[in-house]
Short mmCIF file of C-alpha atoms in Angstrom, two decimals:
data_model
loop_
_atom_site.label_atom_id
_atom_site.label_comp_id
_atom_site.label_asym_id
_atom_site.label_seq_id
_atom_site.Cartn_x
_atom_site.Cartn_y
_atom_site.Cartn_z
CA MET J 1 12.03 -10.62 -47.92
CA ARG J 2 12.04 -13.59 -45.59
CA GLY J 3 14.45 -16.47 -45.70
CA SER J 4 12.48 -19.44 -47.08
CA ARG J 5 12.45 -20.07 -50.82
CA VAL J 6 10.43 -22.14 -53.24
CA SER J 7 11.79 -25.49 -54.36
CA PRO J 8 14.47 -25.55 -57.11
CA ASP J 9 12.39 -27.69 -59.46
CA THR J 10 9.63 -25.10 -59.35
CA ARG J 11 11.97 -22.21 -59.99
CA ASP J 12 13.63 -24.04 -62.87
CA SER J 13 10.32 -24.40 -64.69
CA SER J 14 9.80 -20.64 -64.97
CA GLY J 15 9.53 -19.07 -68.41
CA GLN J 16 7.32 -16.36 -69.88
CA LEU J 17 4.86 -14.66 -67.57
CA SER J 18 1.88 -16.23 -69.35
CA ARG J 19 3.14 -19.75 -68.73
CA CYS J 20 5.53 -19.87 -65.80
CA PRO J 21 4.56 -21.41 -62.48
CA PHE J 22 6.83 -18.91 -60.73
CA LYS J 23 8.36 -15.66 -61.83
CA GLU J 24 9.50 -12.74 -59.70
CA THR J 25 9.32 -9.33 -61.31
CA MET J 26 9.42 -5.62 -60.50
CA LEU J 27 7.33 -3.23 -62.61
CA HIS J 28 6.44 0.41 -62.04
CA SER J 29 3.12 1.96 -63.05
CA ASN J 30 0.06 2.82 -60.98
CA ASN J 31 0.44 4.13 -57.47
CA LEU J 32 -1.27 2.29 -54.61
CA HIS J 33 -0.98 3.57 -51.08
CA GLY J 34 -1.66 1.72 -47.85
CA GLU J 35 -2.86 3.40 -44.70
CA ASP J 36 0.71 3.67 -43.46
CA GLY J 37 4.19 2.93 -44.72
CA ASN J 38 4.12 -0.71 -43.63
CA LEU J 39 3.71 -2.48 -46.99
CA PRO J 40 4.25 -6.12 -47.90
CA GLU J 41 7.67 -6.74 -49.43
CA ARG J 42 6.70 -9.78 -51.47
CA ILE J 43 3.28 -11.12 -52.40
CA ALA J 44 2.21 -14.15 -54.42
CA ILE J 45 -0.43 -14.49 -57.13
CA LEU J 46 -1.85 -17.97 -57.70
CA ALA J 47 -3.99 -17.99 -60.87
CA SER J 48 -6.34 -20.83 -61.78
CA ASP J 49 -5.60 -20.77 -65.52
CA MET J 50 -3.46 -18.16 -67.25
CA GLN J 51 -4.41 -19.56 -70.65
CA GLU J 52 -7.64 -17.62 -70.05
CA GLU J 53 -7.03 -14.04 -71.14
CA VAL J 54 -8.98 -12.55 -68.24
CA ASP J 55 -6.70 -14.36 -65.77
CA LEU J 56 -3.59 -13.31 -67.66
CA ASP J 57 -4.71 -9.67 -67.90
CA LEU J 58 -5.56 -9.62 -64.20
CA VAL J 59 -2.16 -11.01 -63.25
CA ARG J 60 -0.41 -8.42 -65.40
CA CYS J 61 -2.41 -5.61 -63.76
CA ILE J 62 -1.61 -6.84 -60.25
CA VAL J 63 2.09 -7.25 -61.03
CA SER J 64 2.25 -3.79 -62.58
CA GLN J 65 0.40 -2.04 -59.77
CA ALA J 66 2.31 -3.87 -57.04
CA GLY J 67 5.60 -3.00 -58.72
CA GLY J 68 4.57 0.64 -58.78
CA ILE J 69 4.78 0.78 -54.98
CA GLY J 70 7.90 -1.36 -54.68
CA MET J 71 6.33 -4.74 -53.96
CA ARG J 72 7.79 -7.87 -55.53
CA THR J 73 5.42 -10.47 -56.91
CA THR J 74 5.73 -14.21 -57.36
CA VAL J 75 3.35 -15.46 -60.04
CA CYS J 76 2.03 -19.01 -60.11
CA ASP J 77 -0.26 -20.71 -62.64
CA ALA J 78 -2.21 -23.81 -61.58
CA GLY J 79 -3.29 -24.56 -65.15
CA ARG J 80 -6.76 -25.70 -63.97
CA SER J 81 -5.14 -28.53 -62.00
CA LEU J 82 -6.27 -28.96 -58.39
CA SER J 83 -3.25 -31.07 -57.45
CA LYS J 84 -0.89 -28.53 -58.99
CA GLU J 85 -2.68 -25.71 -57.19
CA ARG J 86 -2.30 -27.43 -53.83
CA ARG J 87 1.38 -28.19 -54.40
CA GLN J 88 2.11 -24.62 -55.42
CA LEU J 89 0.05 -23.26 -52.55
CA THR J 90 2.08 -25.30 -50.07
CA GLU J 91 5.34 -24.06 -51.57
CA LEU J 92 4.20 -20.44 -51.54
CA LEU J 93 3.08 -20.54 -47.92
CA GLU J 94 6.27 -22.30 -46.88
CA ALA J 95 8.21 -19.55 -48.65
CA ASP J 96 6.58 -17.18 -46.15
CA VAL J 97 5.19 -14.62 -48.59
CA ASP J 98 3.61 -11.52 -47.07
CA GLY J 99 0.27 -12.01 -48.82
CA LEU J 100 -1.52 -14.17 -51.38
CA ILE J 101 -3.99 -13.26 -54.15
CA LEU J 102 -5.75 -16.43 -55.28
CA SER J 103 -8.15 -17.42 -58.05
CA PRO J 104 -9.38 -20.92 -57.02
CA VAL J 105 -9.40 -23.88 -59.39
CA ASP J 106 -12.24 -25.72 -57.64
CA CYS J 107 -14.74 -23.73 -55.60
CA HIS J 108 -15.98 -26.88 -53.82
CA GLN J 109 -12.59 -28.02 -52.52
CA MET J 110 -10.89 -25.41 -50.37
CA PRO J 111 -7.33 -26.48 -49.49
CA ALA J 112 -6.81 -26.89 -45.75
CA GLN J 113 -3.62 -24.78 -45.97
CA LEU J 114 -5.70 -21.65 -46.48
CA ARG J 115 -7.28 -21.75 -43.03
CA ALA J 116 -3.87 -22.23 -41.41
CA ALA J 117 -2.13 -19.56 -43.51
CA ARG J 118 -0.36 -16.86 -41.52
CA CYS J 119 -0.40 -14.33 -44.37
CA PRO J 120 -3.48 -12.40 -45.55
CA ILE J 121 -5.39 -13.86 -48.50
CA VAL J 122 -7.60 -12.18 -51.10
CA LEU J 123 -9.72 -14.13 -53.61
CA VAL J 124 -10.33 -12.82 -57.13
CA GLY J 125 -12.70 -14.00 -59.85
CA GLN J 126 -13.86 -17.11 -58.01
CA GLN J 127 -14.58 -17.84 -54.38
CA TYR J 128 -15.19 -20.94 -52.30
CA PHE J 129 -18.64 -22.09 -51.33
CA GLU J 130 -17.23 -22.85 -47.89
CA PRO J 131 -16.89 -19.52 -46.03
CA LEU J 132 -13.36 -18.20 -45.62
CA PRO J 133 -12.71 -15.03 -43.54
CA THR J 134 -11.07 -13.07 -46.31
CA THR J 135 -11.92 -10.58 -49.08
CA PHE J 136 -13.35 -11.47 -52.47
CA VAL J 137 -13.01 -9.07 -55.41
CA GLY J 138 -14.73 -9.60 -58.76
CA ILE J 139 -17.77 -8.80 -60.86
CA ASP J 140 -21.29 -9.47 -59.65
CA ASN J 141 -21.94 -12.50 -61.84
CA CYS J 142 -25.61 -12.84 -60.90
CA ALA J 143 -26.44 -9.20 -61.65
CA THR J 144 -24.33 -9.24 -64.83
CA ALA J 145 -26.16 -12.31 -66.16
CA GLN J 146 -29.46 -10.52 -65.56
CA ARG J 147 -28.18 -7.49 -67.49
CA VAL J 148 -27.07 -9.73 -70.36
CA PHE J 149 -30.50 -11.35 -70.56
CA GLU J 150 -32.22 -7.95 -70.52
CA HIS J 151 -29.76 -6.69 -73.15
CA LEU J 152 -30.68 -9.57 -75.45
CA ARG J 153 -34.40 -9.07 -74.84
CA ALA J 154 -34.04 -5.39 -75.72
CA ALA J 155 -32.30 -6.47 -78.95
CA GLY J 156 -35.41 -8.47 -79.89
CA CYS J 157 -34.34 -11.96 -78.80
CA GLU J 158 -37.16 -14.17 -77.53
CA ARG J 159 -35.56 -17.59 -77.03
CA ILE J 160 -32.38 -17.23 -74.98
CA GLY J 161 -30.29 -20.17 -73.82
CA PHE J 162 -27.35 -20.56 -71.44
CA LEU J 163 -24.31 -22.68 -72.35
CA ALA J 164 -21.63 -23.90 -69.92
CA GLU J 165 -19.00 -26.62 -69.70
CA SER J 166 -19.55 -27.15 -65.97
CA ASP J 167 -21.87 -25.81 -63.31
CA GLN J 168 -19.51 -26.48 -60.42
CA GLN J 169 -17.77 -23.10 -60.28
CA TYR J 170 -19.00 -20.23 -58.13
CA SER J 171 -19.13 -17.82 -61.07
CA THR J 172 -21.09 -20.24 -63.28
CA GLN J 173 -23.69 -20.97 -60.61
CA GLN J 174 -24.16 -17.24 -60.01
CA ARG J 175 -24.57 -16.61 -63.75
CA ILE J 176 -27.13 -19.41 -64.12
CA PHE J 177 -28.99 -18.02 -61.10
CA GLY J 178 -29.02 -14.56 -62.68
CA TYR J 179 -30.26 -16.01 -65.98
CA ARG J 180 -33.10 -17.80 -64.18
CA ILE J 181 -34.09 -14.65 -62.27
CA ALA J 182 -34.13 -12.52 -65.42
CA LEU J 183 -36.14 -15.13 -67.31
CA ALA J 184 -38.68 -15.42 -64.48
CA ASN J 185 -39.07 -11.64 -64.37
CA SER J 186 -39.52 -11.30 -68.13
CA ASP J 187 -42.45 -11.85 -70.45
CA ALA J 188 -40.42 -14.21 -72.65
CA GLY J 189 -42.79 -17.10 -72.02
CA GLN J 190 -40.06 -19.74 -72.23
CA GLN J 191 -38.74 -22.35 -69.85
CA PRO J 192 -35.07 -22.10 -68.81
CA THR J 193 -32.86 -23.48 -71.56
CA ILE J 194 -29.58 -24.40 -69.85
CA LEU J 195 -27.06 -26.79 -71.37
CA VAL J 196 -24.13 -27.99 -69.27
CA THR J 197 -22.09 -30.04 -71.71
CA ALA J 198 -20.30 -33.29 -70.88
CA GLY J 199 -17.91 -35.70 -72.57
CA ALA J 200 -15.32 -35.41 -75.32
CA ASP J 201 -15.26 -32.58 -77.85
CA ASP J 202 -17.36 -34.43 -80.45
CA ALA J 203 -20.02 -35.22 -77.86
CA VAL J 204 -20.05 -31.60 -76.67
CA ARG J 205 -20.57 -30.28 -80.19
CA LYS J 206 -23.35 -32.78 -80.83
CA GLN J 207 -25.11 -31.62 -77.66
CA ILE J 208 -24.82 -27.99 -78.75
CA GLY J 209 -26.06 -28.80 -82.25
CA ASN J 210 -29.09 -30.62 -80.82
CA LEU J 211 -29.83 -27.67 -78.57
CA LEU J 212 -29.83 -25.19 -81.45
CA SER J 213 -31.89 -27.44 -83.70
CA GLN J 214 -34.52 -28.47 -81.16
CA ARG J 215 -35.01 -25.19 -79.27
CA ASN J 216 -34.74 -22.77 -82.23
CA LEU J 217 -32.77 -20.31 -80.08
CA ASP J 218 -32.07 -16.79 -81.28
CA ALA J 219 -29.52 -16.02 -78.52
CA VAL J 220 -27.02 -17.92 -76.39
CA ILE J 221 -25.15 -16.78 -73.27
CA CYS J 222 -21.77 -18.54 -73.05
CA ASP J 223 -20.19 -19.05 -69.64
CA SER J 224 -16.60 -19.51 -70.85
CA SER J 225 -14.27 -19.12 -73.81
CA SER J 226 -14.27 -22.89 -74.33
CA ALA J 227 -18.08 -23.04 -74.48
CA CYS J 228 -18.04 -20.15 -76.95
CA TYR J 229 -15.37 -21.87 -79.07
CA HIS J 230 -17.41 -25.07 -79.35
CA LEU J 231 -20.50 -23.04 -80.24
CA PHE J 232 -18.58 -21.33 -83.06
CA LEU J 233 -17.47 -24.69 -84.45
CA VAL J 234 -21.06 -25.97 -84.43
CA LEU J 235 -22.32 -22.83 -86.18
CA GLU J 236 -19.76 -23.32 -88.95
CA LEU J 237 -21.61 -26.51 -89.93
CA MET J 238 -25.14 -25.13 -89.63
CA PRO J 239 -27.20 -23.26 -92.26
CA LYS J 240 -26.37 -19.62 -92.82
CA SER J 241 -29.83 -18.61 -91.58
CA VAL J 242 -29.09 -20.06 -88.14
CA ALA J 243 -25.75 -18.27 -87.85
CA GLU J 244 -27.30 -14.98 -89.03
CA GLN J 245 -30.08 -14.95 -86.46
CA LEU J 246 -28.14 -16.17 -83.42
CA GLN J 247 -26.82 -13.52 -81.04
CA ILE J 248 -24.04 -14.62 -78.68
CA VAL J 249 -22.88 -13.00 -75.45
CA THR J 250 -19.87 -14.57 -73.78
CA PHE J 251 -18.42 -13.97 -70.33
CA SER J 252 -14.95 -14.40 -71.84
CA ASN J 253 -13.59 -11.45 -73.77
CA ASN J 254 -10.78 -13.13 -75.72
CA ARG J 255 -8.92 -11.55 -78.62
CA TRP J 256 -9.62 -14.41 -81.04
CA GLN J 257 -13.37 -13.85 -80.64
CA ARG J 258 -13.01 -10.43 -82.26
CA PHE J 259 -12.32 -12.10 -85.61
CA SER J 260 -15.56 -14.05 -85.49
CA ARG J 261 -18.01 -13.74 -88.36
CA PHE J 262 -20.90 -14.36 -85.96
CA ARG J 263 -22.90 -11.87 -83.91
CA VAL J 264 -20.91 -11.93 -80.68
CA SER J 265 -20.64 -9.57 -77.73
CA ALA J 266 -18.59 -10.08 -74.59
CA ILE J 267 -18.50 -9.14 -70.93
CA ASN J 268 -15.56 -6.84 -70.39
CA GLN J 269 -14.32 -7.28 -66.83
CA PRO J 270 -12.57 -4.28 -65.22
CA THR J 271 -9.31 -6.11 -64.54
CA ASP J 272 -7.45 -2.94 -63.58
CA GLN J 273 -10.07 -2.12 -60.94
CA ILE J 274 -10.16 -5.71 -59.68
CA ALA J 275 -6.36 -5.63 -59.35
CA SER J 276 -6.43 -2.30 -57.51
CA HIS J 277 -9.12 -3.38 -55.03
CA ALA J 278 -7.42 -6.74 -54.48
CA LEU J 279 -4.08 -5.08 -53.69
CA GLN J 280 -5.66 -2.48 -51.42
CA SER J 281 -7.53 -5.20 -49.53
CA LEU J 282 -4.37 -7.28 -49.21
CA ILE J 283 -2.39 -4.29 -47.91
CA ARG J 284 -5.08 -3.46 -45.34
CA ARG J 285 -5.16 -7.04 -44.10
CA PHE J 286 -1.36 -7.08 -43.92
CA GLN J 287 -1.35 -3.89 -41.86
CA LEU J 288 -3.98 -5.32 -39.52
CA ALA J 289 -1.92 -8.44 -38.78
CA GLY J 290 -2.83 -9.80 -35.36
CA ARG J 291 -6.34 -8.32 -35.63
CA LYS J 292 -7.80 -10.80 -38.09
CA SER J 293 -11.50 -10.52 -38.84
CA SER J 294 -13.72 -13.60 -38.75
CA HIS J 295 -15.97 -12.11 -41.44
CA LYS J 296 -15.84 -12.41 -45.21
CA ASN J 297 -15.88 -9.23 -47.28
CA GLU J 298 -17.11 -9.06 -50.85
CA ILE J 299 -16.29 -6.29 -53.34
CA PHE J 300 -18.44 -6.48 -56.46
CA LEU J 301 -17.53 -4.38 -59.49
CA GLY J 302 -19.51 -3.56 -62.60
CA ALA J 303 -18.84 -5.02 -66.04
CA GLU J 304 -19.81 -3.80 -69.50
CA ILE J 305 -21.17 -5.55 -72.56
CA VAL J 306 -19.10 -4.80 -75.67
CA ASP J 307 -19.87 -5.68 -79.29
CA LEU J 308 -16.89 -7.54 -80.75
CA THR J 309 -17.90 -7.61 -84.42
CA SER J 310 -19.56 -5.06 -86.66
CA LYS J 311 -22.50 -5.92 -88.91
CA ALA J 312 -20.42 -5.27 -92.04
CA ASP J 313 -17.67 -7.57 -90.83
CA ARG J 314 -20.17 -10.32 -90.01
CA ASN J 315 -21.88 -10.11 -93.39
CA ALA J 316 -18.55 -10.16 -95.22
CA GLY J 317 -17.51 -13.24 -93.29
CA LEU J 318 -20.78 -15.06 -93.86
CA ASP J 319 -20.84 -14.25 -97.59
CA ALA J 320 -17.25 -15.45 -97.94
CA ALA J 321 -18.12 -18.71 -96.20
CA GLU J 322 -21.10 -19.27 -98.46
CA SER J 323 -19.05 -18.81 -101.63
CA ALA J 324 -16.15 -21.00 -100.44
#
């Protein structure tokens, strides 16, 4: 490990892995092997928001797999804050880590430090719209959104909408693009129904309620756990017939969604595979130090659609709500 260290105030704020800005750990599990014995001693993981279960699971997988080959990891959580991300990024790079795995907070604003970084960088989950000569690892959001649409059509849905909190992220734009492609290639006979919510929580729920009432949707694709949460709250206040007919597919597979009484499925991202490919890419770039490529590499992995609630569970929940 090299001599520089992160600032004391950052180290002092560390706590549990799911919350700490910085935490060094050594775990042993899966074996990863580089092309030779020259492995990074210490890498950093900068997550955009570890309150999201997919981010937290991915960090845990990377830490575990890196520990399995003797690499130390420093974990950092930006908490969806761009200013916090930039501060932590500066501290990490000044600490002279041997590599960085980054999930960006804002895909439109790439920090200048990244271009000047001496260590290899791998992006996971999200990537910048501005090209960066590095490796991206994640699911193919465009193709996955098309599969979700086709899955819903095969289930008998005819009026399918797309719900998002923002359309500024790389992943969201790719998902909306995939939804539009699938709709154009289908015989659904509907115009794109895309709601990007805005404002405070009450305003967001009113917008969602208006969408369901005016468009008579029988399926909604949710871009995030927050969008899915607001949709659930709106459905609680709507007639039972609306809740019974609406099928939901969310790109966030969170544990709390499994207790829903609504018809919800989720995209299950292969976090262990994403972690493995990200580490392998980082190791290769570390071993090729001094021979940096000017090209961007993209590694797209498949994702599966999983049903989170059984029909019996849904009916029991809806009947209980009606009698309450």
